[in-house]
Each structure stands twice: as structure tokens, then as C-alpha cells.
Coordinates of C-alpha atoms in Angstrom, one line a residue:
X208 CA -69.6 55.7 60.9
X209 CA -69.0 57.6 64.1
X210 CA -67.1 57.9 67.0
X211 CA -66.0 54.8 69.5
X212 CA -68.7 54.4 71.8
X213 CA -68.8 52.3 74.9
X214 CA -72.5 52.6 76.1
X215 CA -72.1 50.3 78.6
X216 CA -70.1 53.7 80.6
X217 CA -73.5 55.2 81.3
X218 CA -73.8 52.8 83.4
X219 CA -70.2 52.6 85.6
X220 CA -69.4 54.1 88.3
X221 CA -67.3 57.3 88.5
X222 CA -63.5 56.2 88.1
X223 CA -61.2 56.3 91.2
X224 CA -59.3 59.8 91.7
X225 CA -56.1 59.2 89.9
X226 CA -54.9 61.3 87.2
X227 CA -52.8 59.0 85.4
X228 CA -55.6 56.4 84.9
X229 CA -54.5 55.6 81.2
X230 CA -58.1 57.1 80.4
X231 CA -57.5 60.1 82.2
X232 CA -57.6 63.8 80.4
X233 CA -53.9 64.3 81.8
X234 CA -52.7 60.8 79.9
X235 CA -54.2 61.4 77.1
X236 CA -53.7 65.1 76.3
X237 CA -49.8 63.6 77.6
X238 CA -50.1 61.4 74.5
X239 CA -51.1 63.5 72.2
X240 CA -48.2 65.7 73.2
X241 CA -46.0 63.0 72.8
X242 CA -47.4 62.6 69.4
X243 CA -46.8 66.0 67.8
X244 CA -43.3 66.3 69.6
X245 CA -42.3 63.1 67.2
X246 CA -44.0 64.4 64.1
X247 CA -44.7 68.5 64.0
X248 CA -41.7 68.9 66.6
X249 CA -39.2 67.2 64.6
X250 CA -40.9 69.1 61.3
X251 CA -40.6 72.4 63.2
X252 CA -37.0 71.6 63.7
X253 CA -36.2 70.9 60.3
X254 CA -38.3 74.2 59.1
X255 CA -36.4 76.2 62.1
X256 CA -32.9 75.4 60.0
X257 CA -34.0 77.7 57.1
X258 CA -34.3 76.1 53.9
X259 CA -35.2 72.7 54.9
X260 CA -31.1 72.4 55.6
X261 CA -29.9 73.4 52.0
X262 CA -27.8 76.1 50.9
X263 CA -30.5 77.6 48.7
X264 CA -34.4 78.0 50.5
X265 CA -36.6 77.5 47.0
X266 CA -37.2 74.2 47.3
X267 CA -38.4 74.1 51.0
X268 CA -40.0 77.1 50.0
X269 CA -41.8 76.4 47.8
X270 CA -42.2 73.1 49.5
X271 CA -44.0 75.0 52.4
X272 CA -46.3 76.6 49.7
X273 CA -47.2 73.3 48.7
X274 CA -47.9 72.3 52.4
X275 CA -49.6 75.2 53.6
X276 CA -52.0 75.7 50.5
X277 CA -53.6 72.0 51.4
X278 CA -53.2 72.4 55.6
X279 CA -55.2 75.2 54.6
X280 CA -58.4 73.5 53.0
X281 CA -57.8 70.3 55.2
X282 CA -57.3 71.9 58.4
X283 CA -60.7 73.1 57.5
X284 CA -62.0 69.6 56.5
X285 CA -60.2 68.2 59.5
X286 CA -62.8 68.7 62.1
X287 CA -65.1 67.0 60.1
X288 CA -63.1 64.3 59.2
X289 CA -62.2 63.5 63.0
X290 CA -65.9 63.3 63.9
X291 CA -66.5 60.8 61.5
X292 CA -63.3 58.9 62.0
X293 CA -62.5 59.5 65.6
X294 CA -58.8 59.9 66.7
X295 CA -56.9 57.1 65.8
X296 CA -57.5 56.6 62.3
X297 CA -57.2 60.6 62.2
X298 CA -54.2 61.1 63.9
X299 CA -52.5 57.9 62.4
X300 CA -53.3 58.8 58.6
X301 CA -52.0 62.8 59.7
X302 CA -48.7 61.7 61.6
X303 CA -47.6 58.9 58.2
X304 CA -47.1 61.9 56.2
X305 CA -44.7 63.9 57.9
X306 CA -42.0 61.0 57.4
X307 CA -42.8 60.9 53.4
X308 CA -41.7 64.6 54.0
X309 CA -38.7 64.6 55.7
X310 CA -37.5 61.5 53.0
X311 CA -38.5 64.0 50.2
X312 CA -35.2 66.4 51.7
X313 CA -33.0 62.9 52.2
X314 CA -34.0 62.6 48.6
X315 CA -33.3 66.2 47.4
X316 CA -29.9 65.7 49.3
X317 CA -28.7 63.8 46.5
X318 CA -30.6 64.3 43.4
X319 CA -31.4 67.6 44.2
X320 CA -35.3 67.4 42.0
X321 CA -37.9 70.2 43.7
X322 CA -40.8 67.6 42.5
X323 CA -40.7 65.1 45.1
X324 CA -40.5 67.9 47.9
X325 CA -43.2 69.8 46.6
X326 CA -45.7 66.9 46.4
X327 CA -44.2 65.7 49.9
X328 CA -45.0 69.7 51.1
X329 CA -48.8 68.9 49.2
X330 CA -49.4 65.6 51.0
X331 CA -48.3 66.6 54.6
X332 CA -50.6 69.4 54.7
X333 CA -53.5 67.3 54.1
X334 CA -52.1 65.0 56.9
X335 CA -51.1 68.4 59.2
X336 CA -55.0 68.8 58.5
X337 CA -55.9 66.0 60.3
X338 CA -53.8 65.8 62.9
X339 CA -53.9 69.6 64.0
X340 CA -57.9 68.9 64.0
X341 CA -57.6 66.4 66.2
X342 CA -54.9 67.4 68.7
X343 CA -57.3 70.9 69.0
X344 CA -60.0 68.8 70.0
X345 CA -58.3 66.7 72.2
X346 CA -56.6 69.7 74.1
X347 CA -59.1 72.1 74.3
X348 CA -62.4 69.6 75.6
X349 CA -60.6 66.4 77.2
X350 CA -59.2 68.6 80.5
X351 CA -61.5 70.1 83.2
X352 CA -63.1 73.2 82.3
X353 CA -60.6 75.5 84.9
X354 CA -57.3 73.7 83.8
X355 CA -58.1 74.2 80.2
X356 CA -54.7 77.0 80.1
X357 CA -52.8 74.2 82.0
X358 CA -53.5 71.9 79.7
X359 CA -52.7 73.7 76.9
X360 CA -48.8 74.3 78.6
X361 CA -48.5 70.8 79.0
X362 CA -49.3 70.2 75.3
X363 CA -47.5 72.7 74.1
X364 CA -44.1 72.0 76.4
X365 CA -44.1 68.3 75.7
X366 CA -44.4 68.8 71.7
X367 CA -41.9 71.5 71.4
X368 CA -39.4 69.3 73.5
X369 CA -39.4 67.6 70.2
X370 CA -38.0 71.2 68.7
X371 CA -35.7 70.9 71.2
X372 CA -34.4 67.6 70.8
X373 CA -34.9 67.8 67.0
X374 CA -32.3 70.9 67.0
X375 CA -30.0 68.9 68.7
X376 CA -30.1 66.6 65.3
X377 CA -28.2 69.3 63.0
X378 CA -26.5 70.5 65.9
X379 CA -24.5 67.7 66.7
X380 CA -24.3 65.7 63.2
X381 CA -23.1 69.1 61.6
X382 CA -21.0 70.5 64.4
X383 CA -17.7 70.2 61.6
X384 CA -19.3 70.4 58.7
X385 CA -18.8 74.1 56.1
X386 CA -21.6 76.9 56.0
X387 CA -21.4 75.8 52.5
X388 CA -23.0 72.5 52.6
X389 CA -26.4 71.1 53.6
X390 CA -27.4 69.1 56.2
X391 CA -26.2 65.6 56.1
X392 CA -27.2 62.3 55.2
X393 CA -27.8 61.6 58.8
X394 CA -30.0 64.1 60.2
X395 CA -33.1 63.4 58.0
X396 CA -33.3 59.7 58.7
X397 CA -33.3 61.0 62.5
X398 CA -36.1 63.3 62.0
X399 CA -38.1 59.8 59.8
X400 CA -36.6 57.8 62.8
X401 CA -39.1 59.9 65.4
X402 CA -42.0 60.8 62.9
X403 CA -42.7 57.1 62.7
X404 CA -42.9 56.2 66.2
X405 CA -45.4 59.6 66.2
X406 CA -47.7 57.7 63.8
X407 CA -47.5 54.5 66.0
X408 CA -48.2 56.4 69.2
X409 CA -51.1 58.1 67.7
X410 CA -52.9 54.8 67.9
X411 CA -52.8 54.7 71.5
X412 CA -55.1 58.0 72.0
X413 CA -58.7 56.9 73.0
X414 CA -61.6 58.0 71.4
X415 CA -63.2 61.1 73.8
X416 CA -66.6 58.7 74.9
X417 CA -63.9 56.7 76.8
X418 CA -61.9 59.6 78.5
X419 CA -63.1 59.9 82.0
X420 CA -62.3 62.6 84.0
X421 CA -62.1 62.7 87.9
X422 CA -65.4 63.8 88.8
X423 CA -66.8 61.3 86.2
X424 CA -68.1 63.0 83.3
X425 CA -67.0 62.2 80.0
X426 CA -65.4 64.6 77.5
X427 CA -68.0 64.5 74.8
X428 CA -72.1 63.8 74.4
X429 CA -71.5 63.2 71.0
X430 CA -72.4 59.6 69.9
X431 CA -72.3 59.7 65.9
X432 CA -71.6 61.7 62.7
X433 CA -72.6 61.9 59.6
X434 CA -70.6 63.3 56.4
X435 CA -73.9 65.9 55.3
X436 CA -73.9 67.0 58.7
X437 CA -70.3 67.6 59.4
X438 CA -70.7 69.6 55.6
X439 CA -73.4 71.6 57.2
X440 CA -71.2 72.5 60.3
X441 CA -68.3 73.1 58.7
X442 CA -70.0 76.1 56.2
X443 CA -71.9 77.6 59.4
X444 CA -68.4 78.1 60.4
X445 CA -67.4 81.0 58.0
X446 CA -70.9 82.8 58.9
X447 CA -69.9 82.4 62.9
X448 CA -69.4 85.8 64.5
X449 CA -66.8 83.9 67.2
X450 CA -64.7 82.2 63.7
X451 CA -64.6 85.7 62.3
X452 CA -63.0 87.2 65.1
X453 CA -60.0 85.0 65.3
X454 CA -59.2 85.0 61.4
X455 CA -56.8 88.0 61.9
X456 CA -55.1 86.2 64.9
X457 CA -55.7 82.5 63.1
X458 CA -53.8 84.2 60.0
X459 CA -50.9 85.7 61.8
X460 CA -50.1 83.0 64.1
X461 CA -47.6 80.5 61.6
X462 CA -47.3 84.1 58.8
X463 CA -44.1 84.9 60.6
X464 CA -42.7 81.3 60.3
X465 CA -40.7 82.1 56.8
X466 CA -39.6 85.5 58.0
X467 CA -37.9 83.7 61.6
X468 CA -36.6 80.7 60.3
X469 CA -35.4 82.2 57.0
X470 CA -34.5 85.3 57.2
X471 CA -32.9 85.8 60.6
X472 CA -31.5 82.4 61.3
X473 CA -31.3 81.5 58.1
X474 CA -29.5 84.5 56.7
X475 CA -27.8 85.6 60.2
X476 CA -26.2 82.2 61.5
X477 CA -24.0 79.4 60.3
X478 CA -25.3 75.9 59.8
X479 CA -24.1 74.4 63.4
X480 CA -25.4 77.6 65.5
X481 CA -28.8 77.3 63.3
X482 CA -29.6 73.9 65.4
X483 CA -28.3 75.2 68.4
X484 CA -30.6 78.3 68.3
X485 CA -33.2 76.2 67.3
X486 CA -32.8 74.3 70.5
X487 CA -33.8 77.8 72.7
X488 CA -35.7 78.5 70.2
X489 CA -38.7 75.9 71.1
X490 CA -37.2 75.6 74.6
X491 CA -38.5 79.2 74.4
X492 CA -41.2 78.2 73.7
X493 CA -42.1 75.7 76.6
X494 CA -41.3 78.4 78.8
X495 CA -43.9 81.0 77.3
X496 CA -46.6 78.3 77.3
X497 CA -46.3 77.6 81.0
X498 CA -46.3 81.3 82.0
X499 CA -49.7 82.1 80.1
X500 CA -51.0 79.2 81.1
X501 CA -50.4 79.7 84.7
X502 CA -52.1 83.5 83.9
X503 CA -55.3 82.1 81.7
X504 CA -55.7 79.7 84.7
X505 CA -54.9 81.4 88.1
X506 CA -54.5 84.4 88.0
X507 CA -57.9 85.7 88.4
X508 CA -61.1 84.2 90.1
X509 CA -62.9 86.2 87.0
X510 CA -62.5 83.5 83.9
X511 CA -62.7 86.7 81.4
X512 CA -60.7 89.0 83.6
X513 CA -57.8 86.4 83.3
X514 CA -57.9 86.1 79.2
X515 CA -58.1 90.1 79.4
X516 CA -54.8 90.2 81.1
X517 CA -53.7 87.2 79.0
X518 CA -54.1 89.4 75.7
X519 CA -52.6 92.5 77.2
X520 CA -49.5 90.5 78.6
X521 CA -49.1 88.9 75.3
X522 CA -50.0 92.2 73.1
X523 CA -47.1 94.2 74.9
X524 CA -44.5 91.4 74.9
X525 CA -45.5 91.3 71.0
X526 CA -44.9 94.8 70.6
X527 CA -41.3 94.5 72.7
X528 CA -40.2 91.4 70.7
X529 CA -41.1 92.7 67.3
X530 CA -39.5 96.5 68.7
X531 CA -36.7 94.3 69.2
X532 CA -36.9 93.1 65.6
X533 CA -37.2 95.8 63.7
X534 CA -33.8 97.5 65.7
X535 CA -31.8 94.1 64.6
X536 CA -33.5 94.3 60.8
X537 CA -31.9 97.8 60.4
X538 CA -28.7 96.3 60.2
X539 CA -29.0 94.1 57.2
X540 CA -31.4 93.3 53.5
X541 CA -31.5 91.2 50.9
X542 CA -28.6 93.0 49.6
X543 CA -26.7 93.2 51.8
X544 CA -26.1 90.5 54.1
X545 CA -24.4 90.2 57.4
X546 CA -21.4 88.1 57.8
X547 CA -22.5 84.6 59.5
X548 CA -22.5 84.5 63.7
X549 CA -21.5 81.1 65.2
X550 CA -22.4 80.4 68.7
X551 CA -18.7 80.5 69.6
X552 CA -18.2 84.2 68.7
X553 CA -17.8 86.6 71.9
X554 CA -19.2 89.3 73.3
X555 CA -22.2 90.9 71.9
X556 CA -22.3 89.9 67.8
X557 CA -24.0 86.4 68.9
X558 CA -25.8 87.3 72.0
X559 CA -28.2 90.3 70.6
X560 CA -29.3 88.4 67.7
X561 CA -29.6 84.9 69.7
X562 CA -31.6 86.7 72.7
X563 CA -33.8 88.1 69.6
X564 CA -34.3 84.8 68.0
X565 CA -35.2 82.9 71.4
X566 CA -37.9 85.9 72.2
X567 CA -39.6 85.1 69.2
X568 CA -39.8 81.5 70.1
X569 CA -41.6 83.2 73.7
X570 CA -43.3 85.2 72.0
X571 CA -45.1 82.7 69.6
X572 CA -46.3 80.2 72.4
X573 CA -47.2 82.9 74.3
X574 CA -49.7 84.0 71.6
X575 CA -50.9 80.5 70.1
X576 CA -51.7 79.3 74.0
X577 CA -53.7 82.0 74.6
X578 CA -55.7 81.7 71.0
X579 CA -56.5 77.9 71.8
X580 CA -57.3 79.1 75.2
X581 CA -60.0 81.2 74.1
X582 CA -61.2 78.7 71.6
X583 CA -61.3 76.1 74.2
X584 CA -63.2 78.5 76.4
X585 CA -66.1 78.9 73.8
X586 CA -67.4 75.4 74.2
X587 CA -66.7 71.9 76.1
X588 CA -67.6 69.8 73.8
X589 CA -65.1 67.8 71.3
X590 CA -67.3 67.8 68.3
X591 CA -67.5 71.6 68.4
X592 CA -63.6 72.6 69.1
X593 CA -62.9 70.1 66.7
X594 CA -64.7 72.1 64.3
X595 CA -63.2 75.4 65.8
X596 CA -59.9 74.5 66.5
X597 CA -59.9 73.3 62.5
X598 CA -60.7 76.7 61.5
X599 CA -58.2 77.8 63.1
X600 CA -55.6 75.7 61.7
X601 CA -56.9 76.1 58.4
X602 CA -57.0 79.9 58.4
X603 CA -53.4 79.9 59.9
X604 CA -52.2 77.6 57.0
X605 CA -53.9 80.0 54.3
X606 CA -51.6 82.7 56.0
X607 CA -48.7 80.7 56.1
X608 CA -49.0 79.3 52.5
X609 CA -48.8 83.2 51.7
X610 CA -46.2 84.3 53.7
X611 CA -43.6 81.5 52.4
X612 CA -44.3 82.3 48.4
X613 CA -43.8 86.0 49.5
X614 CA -40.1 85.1 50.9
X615 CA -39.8 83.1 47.7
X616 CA -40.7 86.3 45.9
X617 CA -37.5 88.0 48.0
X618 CA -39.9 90.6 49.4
X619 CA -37.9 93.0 51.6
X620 CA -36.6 91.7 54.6
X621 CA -38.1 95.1 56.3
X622 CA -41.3 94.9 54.5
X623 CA -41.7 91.6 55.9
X624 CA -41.6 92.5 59.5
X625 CA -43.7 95.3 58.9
X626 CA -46.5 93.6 58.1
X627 CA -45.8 90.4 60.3
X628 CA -46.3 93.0 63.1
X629 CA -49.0 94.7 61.7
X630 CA -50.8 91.1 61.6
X631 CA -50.5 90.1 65.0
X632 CA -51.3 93.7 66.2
X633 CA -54.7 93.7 64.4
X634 CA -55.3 90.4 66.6
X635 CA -55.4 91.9 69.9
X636 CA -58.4 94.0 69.9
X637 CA -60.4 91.6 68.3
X638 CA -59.6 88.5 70.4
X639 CA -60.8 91.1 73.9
X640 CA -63.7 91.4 71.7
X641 CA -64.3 87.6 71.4
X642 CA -63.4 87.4 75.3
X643 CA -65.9 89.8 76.3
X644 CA -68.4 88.5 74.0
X645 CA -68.8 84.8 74.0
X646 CA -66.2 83.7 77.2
X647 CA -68.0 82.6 80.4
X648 CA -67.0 83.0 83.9
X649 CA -67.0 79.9 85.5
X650 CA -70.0 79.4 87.5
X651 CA -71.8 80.4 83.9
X652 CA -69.9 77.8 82.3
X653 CA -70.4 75.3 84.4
X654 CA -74.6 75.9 84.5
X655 CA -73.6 75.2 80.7
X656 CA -71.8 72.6 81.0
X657 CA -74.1 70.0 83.2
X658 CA -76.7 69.9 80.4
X659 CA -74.2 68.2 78.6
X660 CA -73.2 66.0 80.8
X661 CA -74.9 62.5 80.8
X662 CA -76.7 62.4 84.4
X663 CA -75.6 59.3 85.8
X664 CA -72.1 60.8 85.9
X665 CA -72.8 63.3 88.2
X666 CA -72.2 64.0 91.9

């Protein structure tokens, strides 16, 4: 069992200059956008309402327990699993389980049982496994080497337009509705509605041996994989110097999810201004992903001067935003809650606390580009960053599947930020480390890079 092959393109000529040829890097990293903007984008929407859009958080959160204690073991696995199933069967089986998910809440709506969420939460982070292993892949070794941070923006705009759309959801359906109730009926069959077509798009990404790019080398050497050999890689990865480095930043990068969602818009904002923030929230997030992209891309000849100034942009925006956070936290606990903000209130009760809110939307796509950056800068081929980019979701997961069972827990709202800082801080040095380490400038990489490459598709 292995990847699709088609042998006969060793053969072919190089394919005419066009970059939306269907089997171009641009379509098909455009599809898999497309793909998590249906399924994770709509999910992230329903997460960014607090609770899962009840009244009372425990059952989302302990939902999200659920889902982040097997994304953690799968997004491991997933790597593996995507080089011995390729991408369609992959991201297919991953995207059919965000819909169970979202029909556990429709359920919970009415009979209001925690069971059925909780083994929904269980059975979407195994699929969240799969397809986060495969998106990685697809992102980080489909586009040419020096567009890898452009890439990466498009990705990441495209899937959190479904954020943005998917906020629009509860925004609209619950515009009248009382703080009081949950979301309705309505909105959670919208959010199935999209996470289905997600699964059905995901069959129309192509295997990497038939993505062509413009100068006519394909994405990947790799022509078969075996489960004992996958096994093998997959260990190797927690004795790799480069995996170790990024645990801290792997770990921090969803920890903060339970604390945002929950605790500031959650706890801060009525149910209608909830979707509305939600909307800026990932709209945010488009934005942040285009500017470090443009940075990890152009703004240096020097490939490792640019992710040094990546990291240092990103580290002192960090320590701004959560500066900014801390100032707003001071104002409220557990025990003592502020009064609800609707979008409609004047002067500056809503706008601190939105401008906050959308900053840590920046802030977040700012700092998970620039990780998947560096990961896609380690190697060019898929096999590999499917492997790394699974680590990475898998250590992430672990993080987050702690972080929502400490909310649960009613840790301190303050003691929360604290350490969500604290987390991301650690990051920083040790992700300059990595750069300085293991990423090479372009003429370097690109030595590298032609041994891979099969001969006949070269100029």
C-alpha cells in the first residue's frame, strides 16, 4: 500500500507555465485550504463561541479534553498513516468526523447528555489527526522552495475565511435571541451543512507524485510505504534534535485556545457579539498570516536572516498582545465577573476588550505561520513534513487537551494567562535556535534539493 504513483511522469515533459493547472502547487494547496475552511474553520467557529454555544462550558469542555487527548496520539500517528494512505483517503476519513461533532451539540441542544459530545470530542481528534497530517504535508512540500511563507498565508487566509463566515452563523441566527439561551437549532446544522462538503472536497486533492510544479519537478521522491517503516520513523521523531526544539512552541500554540474563547469572550461578551468578534477574530487572523508570510518570504535575500526577523517580529508582538491581556484581566476573575458587552455599547467598554480579542486572533496566525514555516524549511520532501508537521500537531493537541481540563478545573483566570505567556515566551529562543541550526539559505537548499529531484525533470 503506498502512495498514487503515475510512473509514466518520469517520462513527460515539463508542464506548461500556468499556475492554476488543476495539478499545480497553488491549486492544490487552494484546495486543501478550501477543505479545512469547511471543516476546522467552521469547528474553530463553534469553539470561538465559548462553550460550544451553551450557557454552561463543561460539556464542550470536557468535550475538547476528549478531542485533544486523541489529536494528540493521532496527530502523531497521522504522518504515518498519510504515507501509507495518501491524501484522499486521509483527508476524507479526517474531515467525516468533524460533522459527527458538530451533531453531538445539535444533540446536546435538546437532550442535554455530555456522552455523545464527549465521544464526538474522542472521535474528531483522531480524524483532526489525519487531516492536520496531511494538510502540513501538503502546505509545507507541494509550493516552491522560496514561496513556502506564501504558501502558508494562502492556506491559512482561505481556512480561517471559514472562521469568518462560520461567525457569521451565530451572529445572524442569534442576533434576538437572550444571553440566557444557547445557540439555536439552526446554527449547528449550518456548521454540519459546510463540514460535509469539506469531506467531499477532500477527495479532489491529488496525491503529491502527480503535483507538478512550474519548473517540472515533482513534490515528492517517495514511491511507497510500509506500516514497520513509518513505526520506525515515527519513534526517531522524539529522539530528533529539530522535534525537540519546537515542543515548547508545538505545546503553546492551541494551550491558549480555552483561555480566549472561554474566558474573555466567553465570560466578557453576550451571545450575538460572541459571533460577531469571532468574525475579526479569524479575519485577524488572515491578516497576520499574510504579513509574516510576506516577511519569511521577502524580506531578506538571507533565508535564515528572514525567519530571525520572523521570530523577533512575532516574539515582541506576543509580548504586546499578551501585555495587553494581562491589563484587561485585572479587571475581572472567576468571582467576580464583568457585566456582558454587546457590540452596540458605545465608547470605550466594547472597543478595548474587542481590539484585545481581535490581536489575539493576529497574534496566533502570526505565530503558527512562522512555526510551519520553519518546519517546512527543514526539508522538501512530503514524506518527511508529513512526519514533522504530525509532531507538531500532536504535541500541540497534548497541550491543548491540558489546557481545556485546567479551565474545567476553574483555574484562575490570571494564573491562566500567566502561564499561556510564559509558554509561548519559552518558544522564541529555541525556535532562533532551530533557525540557526538546521535552516538553509537558499542556494544551500537548493544543492539539497536537486538530489531529490528525479533527473528528467530538470532544466
Amino acid at each position: 500500500m503506498g502512495f498514487e504513483d503515475n510512473l509514466d511522469q518520469e517520462s513527460a515533459a515539463p508542464p506548461k507555465k500556468s499556475l492554476f493547472r488543476y495539478n499545480s502547487p497553488l491549486v492544490q494547496v487552494s484546495l486543501i485550504g478550501l477543505v479545512c475552511f469547511c471543516c476546522p474553520g467552521m469547528f474553530n467557529a463553534l469553539s470561538g463561541m465559548g462553550g460550544g454555544g451553551q450557557v454552561d462550558p463543561t460539556a464542550a469542555n470536557n468535550a475538547n479534553t476528549a478531542l485533544y487527548t486523541t489529536f494528540a496520539v493521532f496527530g502523531v500517528l497521522g504522518g504515518g498513516i498519510y504515507n501509507l494512505l495518501g491524501p484522499r483517503l486521509t483527508l476524507a476519513a479526517g474531515c467525516s468526523t468533524y460533522v459527527l461533532y458538530a451533531g453531538s451539540f445539535l444533540y446536546y441542544n435538546h437532550y442535554h447528555h455530555q456522552a455523545f459530545a464527549i465521544a464526538a470530542g474522542a472521535i474528531l481528534g483522531i480524524g483532526a489527526g489525519l487531516l492536520w497530517a496531511g494538510e502540513g504535508a501538503i502546505m509545507t512540500s507541494y509550493p516552491p522552495r522560496d514561496r513556502k511563507g506564501t504558501y502558508i498565508s494562502l492556506f491559512w487566509s482561505i481556512f480561517n475565511m471559514g472562521g469568518v463566515i462560520g461567525g457569521l452563523i451565530p451572529f445572524i441566527s442569534n442576533y434576538s435571541r437572550s444571553e440566557a439561551a444557547s445557540v439555536n437549532d439552526g446554527t449547528y446544522i449550518g456548521f454540519m451543512c459546510f463540514m460535509t462538503l469539506g469531506a467531499l472536497l477532500s477527495l479532489a486533492i491529488l496525491p503529491p507524485s502527480k503535483v507538478i510544479r512550474d519548473d517540472g519537478t515533482t513534490c515528492t521522491n517517495v514511491k511507497y510505504s510500509s506500516v514497520s517503516t513509518e513505526a520506525l520513523e515515527i519513534l526517531k521523531l522524539f529522539l530528533n534534535w529539530k522535534m525537540l526544539l519546537i515542543v515548547p512552541a508545538s505545546w503553546a500554540s492551541n494551550f491558549f485556545y480555552s483561555y480566549q474563547f472561554t474566558n474573555v469572550n466567553g465570560v466578557m461578551f453576550n451571545l450575538r457579539t460572541r459571533g460577531l468578534n469571532n468574525v475579526f477574530y479569524w479575519g485577524a487572523q488572515m491578516l497576520g498570516s499574510i504579513g509574516i508570510g510576506y516577511v519569511l518570504d521577502f524580506s531578506f535575500s538571507s533565508r535564515k536572516t528572514r525567519g530571525y526577523v520572523g521570530i523577533a517580529i512575532v516574539a515582541l508582538l506576543g509580548t504586546a498582545v499578551w501585555g495587553g491581556g494581562l491589563a484587561n484581566q485585572l479587571n475581572y476573575s472567576r468571582h467576580d465577573l464583568p457585566n456582558k458587552l454587546d457590540f452596540k455599547d458605545s465608547g470605550s467598554d466594547y472597543a478595548g476588550p474587542f481590539v484585545l480579542y481581535f490581536s489575539y486572533g493576529l497574534l496566533d496566525a502570526m505565530f503558527q505561520s512562522m512555526v510551519y514555516w520553519i518546519i517546512g524549511s527543514l526539508a522538501d520532501d512530503s514524506a518527511i513534513l508529513s512526519r514533522y508537521s504530525g509532531f507538531y500537531k500532536g504535541v500541540q493537541s497534548a497541550g491543548a487537551a491540558v489546557a481545556w481540563q485546567i479551565d474545567t478545573h476553574k483555574v484562575p483566570f490570571l494564573s491562566e494567562l500567566i502561564v499561556n505567556w510564559s509558554l509561548m515566551t519559552v518558544g522564541y529562543p529555541l525556535l532562533l535556535v532551530l533557525v540557526k541550526l538546521a535552516v538553509k539559505d537558499d542556494k544551500e537548499g537548493e544543492e539539497g534539493a536537486k538530489k531529490e529531484v528525479a533527473p528528467s525533470f530538470a532544466h
